[in-house]
Amino acid sequence: MVVSTLFQLMTVGALLYLRTLGAPDWLAGLMLILAVADLITIPFTFAALWQRVREIERGELDEARKY
């Protein structure tokens, strides 16, 4: 999870850096859109991870109650 987020942040950084190298306007705009879209997914990824951890914890508690 953390590795995935770091990879996403590195990708955003690379896209934003490449925009500064004199790319055509349409390509610079596309790279900006891709960078923003990549950043938008990060909080949802952590929300899904948090939900999954809670599901696992509840499952373990339910199993412990059986004994």
PDB file of N, CA, C and O in Angstrom:
ATOM      1  N   MET A   1       0.819  -1.188   0.000  1.00  0.00           N
ATOM      2  CA  MET A   1       0.000   0.000   0.000  1.00  0.00           C
ATOM      3  C   MET A   1       0.861   1.249   0.000  1.00  0.00           C
ATOM      4  O   MET A   1       0.654   2.143  -0.796  1.00  0.00           O
ATOM      5  N   VAL A   2       1.813   1.293   0.902  1.00  0.00           N
ATOM      6  CA  VAL A   2       2.674   2.467   0.980  1.00  0.00           C
ATOM      7  C   VAL A   2       3.531   2.569  -0.274  1.00  0.00           C
ATOM      8  O   VAL A   2       3.739   3.654  -0.812  1.00  0.00           O
ATOM      9  N   VAL A   3       3.983   1.420  -0.774  1.00  0.00           N
ATOM     10  CA  VAL A   3       4.797   1.413  -1.990  1.00  0.00           C
ATOM     11  C   VAL A   3       3.976   1.916  -3.167  1.00  0.00           C
ATOM     12  O   VAL A   3       4.469   2.688  -3.991  1.00  0.00           O
ATOM     13  N   SER A   4       2.738   1.500  -3.242  1.00  0.00           N
ATOM     14  CA  SER A   4       1.861   1.954  -4.315  1.00  0.00           C
ATOM     15  C   SER A   4       1.656   3.463  -4.261  1.00  0.00           C
ATOM     16  O   SER A   4       1.698   4.142  -5.294  1.00  0.00           O
ATOM     17  N   THR A   5       1.445   3.989  -3.072  1.00  0.00           N
ATOM     18  CA  THR A   5       1.254   5.429  -2.920  1.00  0.00           C
ATOM     19  C   THR A   5       2.525   6.191  -3.286  1.00  0.00           C
ATOM     20  O   THR A   5       2.461   7.223  -3.958  1.00  0.00           O
ATOM     21  N   LEU A   6       3.672   5.677  -2.874  1.00  0.00           N
ATOM     22  CA  LEU A   6       4.934   6.327  -3.242  1.00  0.00           C
ATOM     23  C   LEU A   6       5.142   6.305  -4.753  1.00  0.00           C
ATOM     24  O   LEU A   6       5.608   7.288  -5.334  1.00  0.00           O
ATOM     25  N   PHE A   7       4.774   5.196  -5.382  1.00  0.00           N
ATOM     26  CA  PHE A   7       4.887   5.119  -6.840  1.00  0.00           C
ATOM     27  C   PHE A   7       3.963   6.130  -7.510  1.00  0.00           C
ATOM     28  O   PHE A   7       4.350   6.781  -8.484  1.00  0.00           O
ATOM     29  N   GLN A   8       2.755   6.270  -6.992  1.00  0.00           N
ATOM     30  CA  GLN A   8       1.827   7.260  -7.542  1.00  0.00           C
ATOM     31  C   GLN A   8       2.385   8.669  -7.398  1.00  0.00           C
ATOM     32  O   GLN A   8       2.303   9.476  -8.327  1.00  0.00           O
ATOM     33  N   LEU A   9       2.958   8.983  -6.241  1.00  0.00           N
ATOM     34  CA  LEU A   9       3.525  10.312  -6.022  1.00  0.00           C
ATOM     35  C   LEU A   9       4.729  10.557  -6.924  1.00  0.00           C
ATOM     36  O   LEU A   9       4.921  11.669  -7.433  1.00  0.00           O
ATOM     37  N   MET A  10       5.547   9.524  -7.152  1.00  0.00           N
ATOM     38  CA  MET A  10       6.672   9.675  -8.068  1.00  0.00           C
ATOM     39  C   MET A  10       6.188   9.898  -9.496  1.00  0.00           C
ATOM     40  O   MET A  10       6.771  10.699 -10.235  1.00  0.00           O
ATOM     41  N   THR A  11       5.128   9.220  -9.879  1.00  0.00           N
ATOM     42  CA  THR A  11       4.559   9.403 -11.210  1.00  0.00           C
ATOM     43  C   THR A  11       4.036  10.820 -11.382  1.00  0.00           C
ATOM     44  O   THR A  11       4.253  11.448 -12.423  1.00  0.00           O
ATOM     45  N   VAL A  12       3.359  11.328 -10.365  1.00  0.00           N
ATOM     46  CA  VAL A  12       2.858  12.704 -10.417  1.00  0.00           C
ATOM     47  C   VAL A  12       4.022  13.675 -10.556  1.00  0.00           C
ATOM     48  O   VAL A  12       3.988  14.606 -11.365  1.00  0.00           O
ATOM     49  N   GLY A  13       5.064  13.460  -9.766  1.00  0.00           N
ATOM     50  CA  GLY A  13       6.234  14.318  -9.849  1.00  0.00           C
ATOM     51  C   GLY A  13       6.874  14.283 -11.231  1.00  0.00           C
ATOM     52  O   GLY A  13       7.259  15.326 -11.776  1.00  0.00           O
ATOM     53  N   ALA A  14       6.971  13.095 -11.812  1.00  0.00           N
ATOM     54  CA  ALA A  14       7.550  12.973 -13.151  1.00  0.00           C
ATOM     55  C   ALA A  14       6.689  13.685 -14.189  1.00  0.00           C
ATOM     56  O   ALA A  14       7.217  14.377 -15.074  1.00  0.00           O
ATOM     57  N   LEU A  15       5.379  13.525 -14.083  1.00  0.00           N
ATOM     58  CA  LEU A  15       4.487  14.192 -15.045  1.00  0.00           C
ATOM     59  C   LEU A  15       4.587  15.708 -14.936  1.00  0.00           C
ATOM     60  O   LEU A  15       4.633  16.416 -15.947  1.00  0.00           O
ATOM     61  N   LEU A  16       4.623  16.200 -13.706  1.00  0.00           N
ATOM     62  CA  LEU A  16       4.722  17.650 -13.525  1.00  0.00           C
ATOM     63  C   LEU A  16       6.078  18.176 -13.985  1.00  0.00           C
ATOM     64  O   LEU A  16       6.166  19.271 -14.540  1.00  0.00           O
ATOM     65  N   TYR A  17       7.131  17.399 -13.778  1.00  0.00           N
ATOM     66  CA  TYR A  17       8.449  17.813 -14.244  1.00  0.00           C
ATOM     67  C   TYR A  17       8.500  17.833 -15.767  1.00  0.00           C
ATOM     68  O   TYR A  17       9.040  18.761 -16.369  1.00  0.00           O
ATOM     69  N   LEU A  18       7.948  16.809 -16.396  1.00  0.00           N
ATOM     70  CA  LEU A  18       7.959  16.738 -17.862  1.00  0.00           C
ATOM     71  C   LEU A  18       7.188  17.889 -18.493  1.00  0.00           C
ATOM     72  O   LEU A  18       7.498  18.300 -19.619  1.00  0.00           O
ATOM     73  N   ARG A  19       6.192  18.406 -17.776  1.00  0.00           N
ATOM     74  CA  ARG A  19       5.444  19.559 -18.290  1.00  0.00           C
ATOM     75  C   ARG A  19       6.346  20.778 -18.451  1.00  0.00           C
ATOM     76  O   ARG A  19       6.121  21.621 -19.311  1.00  0.00           O
ATOM     77  N   THR A  20       7.374  20.873 -17.613  1.00  0.00           N
ATOM     78  CA  THR A  20       8.242  22.050 -17.636  1.00  0.00           C
ATOM     79  C   THR A  20       9.299  21.984 -18.741  1.00  0.00           C
ATOM     80  O   THR A  20      10.012  22.957 -18.959  1.00  0.00           O
ATOM     81  N   LEU A  21       9.414  20.873 -19.427  1.00  0.00           N
ATOM     82  CA  LEU A  21      10.465  20.708 -20.431  1.00  0.00           C
ATOM     83  C   LEU A  21      10.079  21.235 -21.804  1.00  0.00           C
ATOM     84  O   LEU A  21      10.769  20.965 -22.775  1.00  0.00           O
ATOM     85  N   GLY A  22       8.993  21.950 -21.891  1.00  0.00           N
ATOM     86  CA  GLY A  22       8.602  22.552 -23.158  1.00  0.00           C
ATOM     87  C   GLY A  22       7.725  21.667 -24.025  1.00  0.00           C
ATOM     88  O   GLY A  22       7.843  21.701 -25.249  1.00  0.00           O
ATOM     89  N   ALA A  23       6.889  20.887 -23.396  1.00  0.00           N
ATOM     90  CA  ALA A  23       5.960  20.040 -24.146  1.00  0.00           C
ATOM     91  C   ALA A  23       4.911  20.922 -24.827  1.00  0.00           C
ATOM     92  O   ALA A  23       4.615  22.027 -24.363  1.00  0.00           O
ATOM     93  N   PRO A  24       4.360  20.455 -25.951  1.00  0.00           N
ATOM     94  CA  PRO A  24       3.273  21.212 -26.589  1.00  0.00           C
ATOM     95  C   PRO A  24       2.124  21.435 -25.604  1.00  0.00           C
ATOM     96  O   PRO A  24       1.950  20.669 -24.652  1.00  0.00           O
ATOM     97  N   ASP A  25       1.343  22.469 -25.856  1.00  0.00           N
ATOM     98  CA  ASP A  25       0.268  22.829 -24.919  1.00  0.00           C
ATOM     99  C   ASP A  25      -0.699  21.682 -24.661  1.00  0.00           C
ATOM    100  O   ASP A  25      -1.102  21.445 -23.530  1.00  0.00           O
ATOM    101  N   TRP A  26      -1.084  20.974 -25.712  1.00  0.00           N
ATOM    102  CA  TRP A  26      -2.056  19.895 -25.529  1.00  0.00           C
ATOM    103  C   TRP A  26      -1.458  18.768 -24.693  1.00  0.00           C
ATOM    104  O   TRP A  26      -2.141  18.166 -23.870  1.00  0.00           O
ATOM    105  N   LEU A  27      -0.159  18.500 -24.866  1.00  0.00           N
ATOM    106  CA  LEU A  27       0.485  17.441 -24.108  1.00  0.00           C
ATOM    107  C   LEU A  27       0.696  17.865 -22.649  1.00  0.00           C
ATOM    108  O   LEU A  27       0.517  17.061 -21.723  1.00  0.00           O
ATOM    109  N   ALA A  28       1.041  19.121 -22.443  1.00  0.00           N
ATOM    110  CA  ALA A  28       1.196  19.625 -21.074  1.00  0.00           C
ATOM    111  C   ALA A  28      -0.138  19.572 -20.331  1.00  0.00           C
ATOM    112  O   ALA A  28      -0.190  19.211 -19.148  1.00  0.00           O
ATOM    113  N   GLY A  29      -1.218  19.909 -21.021  1.00  0.00           N
ATOM    114  CA  GLY A  29      -2.548  19.817 -20.410  1.00  0.00           C
ATOM    115  C   GLY A  29      -2.926  18.388 -20.085  1.00  0.00           C
ATOM    116  O   GLY A  29      -3.491  18.109 -19.022  1.00  0.00           O
ATOM    117  N   LEU A  30      -2.593  17.468 -20.983  1.00  0.00           N
ATOM    118  CA  LEU A  30      -2.886  16.053 -20.748  1.00  0.00           C
ATOM    119  C   LEU A  30      -2.103  15.530 -19.545  1.00  0.00           C
ATOM    120  O   LEU A  30      -2.648  14.807 -18.706  1.00  0.00           O
ATOM    121  N   MET A  31      -0.831  15.919 -19.456  1.00  0.00           N
ATOM    122  CA  MET A  31      -0.024  15.471 -18.317  1.00  0.00           C
ATOM    123  C   MET A  31      -0.561  16.036 -17.003  1.00  0.00           C
ATOM    124  O   MET A  31      -0.539  15.353 -15.978  1.00  0.00           O
ATOM    125  N   LEU A  32      -1.054  17.257 -17.022  1.00  0.00           N
ATOM    126  CA  LEU A  32      -1.639  17.838 -15.818  1.00  0.00           C
ATOM    127  C   LEU A  32      -2.900  17.078 -15.413  1.00  0.00           C
ATOM    128  O   LEU A  32      -3.094  16.760 -14.230  1.00  0.00           O
ATOM    129  N   ILE A  33      -3.738  16.749 -16.380  1.00  0.00           N
ATOM    130  CA  ILE A  33      -4.959  15.988 -16.092  1.00  0.00           C
ATOM    131  C   ILE A  33      -4.611  14.622 -15.513  1.00  0.00           C
ATOM    132  O   ILE A  33      -5.220  14.164 -14.538  1.00  0.00           O
ATOM    133  N   LEU A  34      -3.610  13.954 -16.088  1.00  0.00           N
ATOM    134  CA  LEU A  34      -3.211  12.641 -15.584  1.00  0.00           C
ATOM    135  C   LEU A  34      -2.632  12.737 -14.166  1.00  0.00           C
ATOM    136  O   LEU A  34      -2.898  11.876 -13.326  1.00  0.00           O
ATOM    137  N   ALA A  35      -1.866  13.787 -13.898  1.00  0.00           N
ATOM    138  CA  ALA A  35      -1.290  13.962 -12.563  1.00  0.00           C
ATOM    139  C   ALA A  35      -2.388  14.189 -11.528  1.00  0.00           C
ATOM    140  O   ALA A  35      -2.371  13.590 -10.447  1.00  0.00           O
ATOM    141  N   VAL A  36      -3.351  15.033 -11.858  1.00  0.00           N
ATOM    142  CA  VAL A  36      -4.451  15.311 -10.918  1.00  0.00           C
ATOM    143  C   VAL A  36      -5.294  14.059 -10.699  1.00  0.00           C
ATOM    144  O   VAL A  36      -5.680  13.741  -9.566  1.00  0.00           O
ATOM    145  N   ALA A  37      -5.558  13.318 -11.785  1.00  0.00           N
ATOM    146  CA  ALA A  37      -6.346  12.091 -11.651  1.00  0.00           C
ATOM    147  C   ALA A  37      -5.623  11.078 -10.774  1.00  0.00           C
ATOM    148  O   ALA A  37      -6.256  10.360  -9.986  1.00  0.00           O
ATOM    149  N   ASP A  38      -4.318  11.025 -10.896  1.00  0.00           N
ATOM    150  CA  ASP A  38      -3.543  10.107 -10.067  1.00  0.00           C
ATOM    151  C   ASP A  38      -3.597  10.514  -8.603  1.00  0.00           C
ATOM    152  O   ASP A  38      -3.709   9.673  -7.710  1.00  0.00           O
ATOM    153  N   LEU A  39      -3.536  11.810  -8.329  1.00  0.00           N
ATOM    154  CA  LEU A  39      -3.604  12.291  -6.944  1.00  0.00           C
ATOM    155  C   LEU A  39      -4.977  12.053  -6.317  1.00  0.00           C
ATOM    156  O   LEU A  39      -5.080  11.802  -5.117  1.00  0.00           O
ATOM    157  N   ILE A  40      -6.015  12.140  -7.128  1.00  0.00           N
ATOM    158  CA  ILE A  40      -7.372  11.965  -6.615  1.00  0.00           C
ATOM    159  C   ILE A  40      -7.585  10.554  -6.079  1.00  0.00           C
ATOM    160  O   ILE A  40      -8.324  10.350  -5.116  1.00  0.00           O
ATOM    161  N   THR A  41      -6.918   9.569  -6.653  1.00  0.00           N
ATOM    162  CA  THR A  41      -7.150   8.178  -6.251  1.00  0.00           C
ATOM    163  C   THR A  41      -6.525   7.824  -4.905  1.00  0.00           C
ATOM    164  O   THR A  41      -6.943   6.851  -4.274  1.00  0.00           O
ATOM    165  N   ILE A  42      -5.530   8.584  -4.458  1.00  0.00           N
ATOM    166  CA  ILE A  42      -4.804   8.215  -3.233  1.00  0.00           C
ATOM    167  C   ILE A  42      -5.703   8.166  -1.991  1.00  0.00           C
ATOM    168  O   ILE A  42      -5.678   7.170  -1.262  1.00  0.00           O
ATOM    169  N   PRO A  43      -6.535   9.185  -1.710  1.00  0.00           N
ATOM    170  CA  PRO A  43      -7.378   9.081  -0.501  1.00  0.00           C
ATOM    171  C   PRO A  43      -8.369   7.918  -0.565  1.00  0.00           C
ATOM    172  O   PRO A  43      -8.639   7.280   0.460  1.00  0.00           O
ATOM    173  N   PHE A  44      -8.874   7.620  -1.750  1.00  0.00           N
ATOM    174  CA  PHE A  44      -9.819   6.506  -1.879  1.00  0.00           C
ATOM    175  C   PHE A  44      -9.128   5.167  -1.635  1.00  0.00           C
ATOM    176  O   PHE A  44      -9.720   4.243  -1.083  1.00  0.00           O
ATOM    177  N   THR A  45      -7.871   5.078  -2.024  1.00  0.00           N
ATOM    178  CA  THR A  45      -7.098   3.857  -1.774  1.00  0.00           C
ATOM    179  C   THR A  45      -6.929   3.641  -0.274  1.00  0.00           C
ATOM    180  O   THR A  45      -7.107   2.526   0.230  1.00  0.00           O
ATOM    181  N   PHE A  46      -6.601   4.715   0.453  1.00  0.00           N
ATOM    182  CA  PHE A  46      -6.451   4.587   1.906  1.00  0.00           C
ATOM    183  C   PHE A  46      -7.793   4.293   2.579  1.00  0.00           C
ATOM    184  O   PHE A  46      -7.844   3.550   3.557  1.00  0.00           O
ATOM    185  N   ALA A  47      -8.872   4.849   2.057  1.00  0.00           N
ATOM    186  CA  ALA A  47     -10.199   4.559   2.620  1.00  0.00           C
ATOM    187  C   ALA A  47     -10.543   3.081   2.437  1.00  0.00           C
ATOM    188  O   ALA A  47     -11.067   2.433   3.355  1.00  0.00           O
ATOM    189  N   ALA A  48     -10.236   2.531   1.266  1.00  0.00           N
ATOM    190  CA  ALA A  48     -10.505   1.109   1.016  1.00  0.00           C
ATOM    191  C   ALA A  48      -9.643   0.233   1.913  1.00  0.00           C
ATOM    192  O   ALA A  48     -10.109  -0.790   2.438  1.00  0.00           O
ATOM    193  N   LEU A  49      -8.397   0.617   2.103  1.00  0.00           N
ATOM    194  CA  LEU A  49      -7.516  -0.144   2.988  1.00  0.00           C
ATOM    195  C   LEU A  49      -8.027  -0.112   4.422  1.00  0.00           C
ATOM    196  O   LEU A  49      -8.069  -1.142   5.099  1.00  0.00           O
ATOM    197  N   TRP A  50      -8.429   1.056   4.890  1.00  0.00           N
ATOM    198  CA  TRP A  50      -8.947   1.201   6.260  1.00  0.00           C
ATOM    199  C   TRP A  50     -10.196   0.340   6.452  1.00  0.00           C
ATOM    200  O   TRP A  50     -10.354  -0.329   7.472  1.00  0.00           O
ATOM    201  N   GLN A  51     -11.076   0.346   5.449  1.00  0.00           N
ATOM    202  CA  GLN A  51     -12.289  -0.464   5.527  1.00  0.00           C
ATOM    203  C   GLN A  51     -11.936  -1.951   5.582  1.00  0.00           C
ATOM    204  O   GLN A  51     -12.523  -2.707   6.351  1.00  0.00           O
ATOM    205  N   ARG A  52     -10.973  -2.370   4.795  1.00  0.00           N
ATOM    206  CA  ARG A  52     -10.573  -3.775   4.773  1.00  0.00           C
ATOM    207  C   ARG A  52      -9.968  -4.192   6.114  1.00  0.00           C
ATOM    208  O   ARG A  52     -10.235  -5.279   6.619  1.00  0.00           O
ATOM    209  N   VAL A  53      -9.162  -3.331   6.709  1.00  0.00           N
ATOM    210  CA  VAL A  53      -8.568  -3.642   8.017  1.00  0.00           C
ATOM    211  C   VAL A  53      -9.658  -3.809   9.060  1.00  0.00           C
ATOM    212  O   VAL A  53      -9.610  -4.726   9.888  1.00  0.00           O
ATOM    213  N   ARG A  54     -10.657  -2.930   9.022  1.00  0.00           N
ATOM    214  CA  ARG A  54     -11.770  -3.064   9.990  1.00  0.00           C
ATOM    215  C   ARG A  54     -12.538  -4.361   9.762  1.00  0.00           C
ATOM    216  O   ARG A  54     -12.950  -5.008  10.721  1.00  0.00           O
ATOM    217  N   GLU A  55     -12.739  -4.759   8.513  1.00  0.00           N
ATOM    218  CA  GLU A  55     -13.433  -6.013   8.227  1.00  0.00           C
ATOM    219  C   GLU A  55     -12.651  -7.200   8.772  1.00  0.00           C
ATOM    220  O   GLU A  55     -13.228  -8.131   9.335  1.00  0.00           O
ATOM    221  N   ILE A  56     -11.350  -7.172   8.612  1.00  0.00           N
ATOM    222  CA  ILE A  56     -10.508  -8.261   9.120  1.00  0.00           C
ATOM    223  C   ILE A  56     -10.571  -8.305  10.636  1.00  0.00           C
ATOM    224  O   ILE A  56     -10.707  -9.387  11.224  1.00  0.00           O
ATOM    225  N   GLU A  57     -10.483  -7.141  11.279  1.00  0.00           N
ATOM    226  CA  GLU A  57     -10.548  -7.110  12.747  1.00  0.00           C
ATOM    227  C   GLU A  57     -11.887  -7.636  13.245  1.00  0.00           C
ATOM    228  O   GLU A  57     -11.937  -8.387  14.216  1.00  0.00           O
ATOM    229  N   ARG A  58     -12.977  -7.257  12.601  1.00  0.00           N
ATOM    230  CA  ARG A  58     -14.299  -7.744  13.018  1.00  0.00           C
ATOM    231  C   ARG A  58     -14.400  -9.249  12.832  1.00  0.00           C
ATOM    232  O   ARG A  58     -14.994  -9.945  13.652  1.00  0.00           O
ATOM    233  N   GLY A  59     -13.835  -9.741  11.741  1.00  0.00           N
ATOM    234  CA  GLY A  59     -13.865 -11.185  11.494  1.00  0.00           C
ATOM    235  C   GLY A  59     -13.100 -11.944  12.556  1.00  0.00           C
ATOM    236  O   GLY A  59     -13.523 -13.015  13.004  1.00  0.00           O
ATOM    237  N   GLU A  60     -11.969 -11.419  12.975  1.00  0.00           N
ATOM    238  CA  GLU A  60     -11.191 -12.071  14.026  1.00  0.00           C
ATOM    239  C   GLU A  60     -11.939 -12.041  15.353  1.00  0.00           C
ATOM    240  O   GLU A  60     -11.902 -13.002  16.113  1.00  0.00           O
ATOM    241  N   LEU A  61     -12.631 -10.942  15.636  1.00  0.00           N
ATOM    242  CA  LEU A  61     -13.405 -10.874  16.876  1.00  0.00           C
ATOM    243  C   LEU A  61     -14.564 -11.861  16.843  1.00  0.00           C
ATOM    244  O   LEU A  61     -14.868 -12.511  17.851  1.00  0.00           O
ATOM    245  N   ASP A  62     -15.212 -11.982  15.700  1.00  0.00           N
ATOM    246  CA  ASP A  62     -16.307 -12.949  15.566  1.00  0.00           C
ATOM    247  C   ASP A  62     -15.807 -14.368  15.749  1.00  0.00           C
ATOM    248  O   ASP A  62     -16.477 -15.203  16.388  1.00  0.00           O
ATOM    249  N   GLU A  63     -14.638 -14.663  15.192  1.00  0.00           N
ATOM    250  CA  GLU A  63     -14.078 -16.013  15.361  1.00  0.00           C
ATOM    251  C   GLU A  63     -13.709 -16.265  16.815  1.00  0.00           C
ATOM    252  O   GLU A  63     -13.883 -17.373  17.328  1.00  0.00           O
ATOM    253  N   ALA A  64     -13.201 -15.257  17.508  1.00  0.00           N
ATOM    254  CA  ALA A  64     -12.810 -15.418  18.915  1.00  0.00           C
ATOM    255  C   ALA A  64     -14.043 -15.650  19.782  1.00  0.00           C
ATOM    256  O   ALA A  64     -13.962 -16.361  20.796  1.00  0.00           O
ATOM    257  N   ARG A  65     -15.170 -15.074  19.434  1.00  0.00           N
ATOM    258  CA  ARG A  65     -16.405 -15.263  20.227  1.00  0.00           C
ATOM    259  C   ARG A  65     -16.911 -16.691  20.145  1.00  0.00           C
ATOM    260  O   ARG A  65     -17.632 -17.147  21.034  1.00  0.00           O
ATOM    261  N   LYS A  66     -16.569 -17.390  19.081  1.00  0.00           N
ATOM    262  CA  LYS A  66     -17.048 -18.778  18.928  1.00  0.00           C
ATOM    263  C   LYS A  66     -16.417 -19.702  19.950  1.00  0.00           C
ATOM    264  O   LYS A  66     -16.946 -20.758  20.241  1.00  0.00           O
ATOM    265  N   TYR A  67     -15.267 -19.318  20.484  1.00  0.00           N
ATOM    266  CA  TYR A  67     -14.550 -20.220  21.392  1.00  0.00           C
ATOM    267  C   TYR A  67     -14.757 -19.875  22.807  1.00  0.00           C
ATOM    268  O   TYR A  67     -14.749 -19.133  23.486  1.00  0.00           O
TER     269      TYR A  67
END
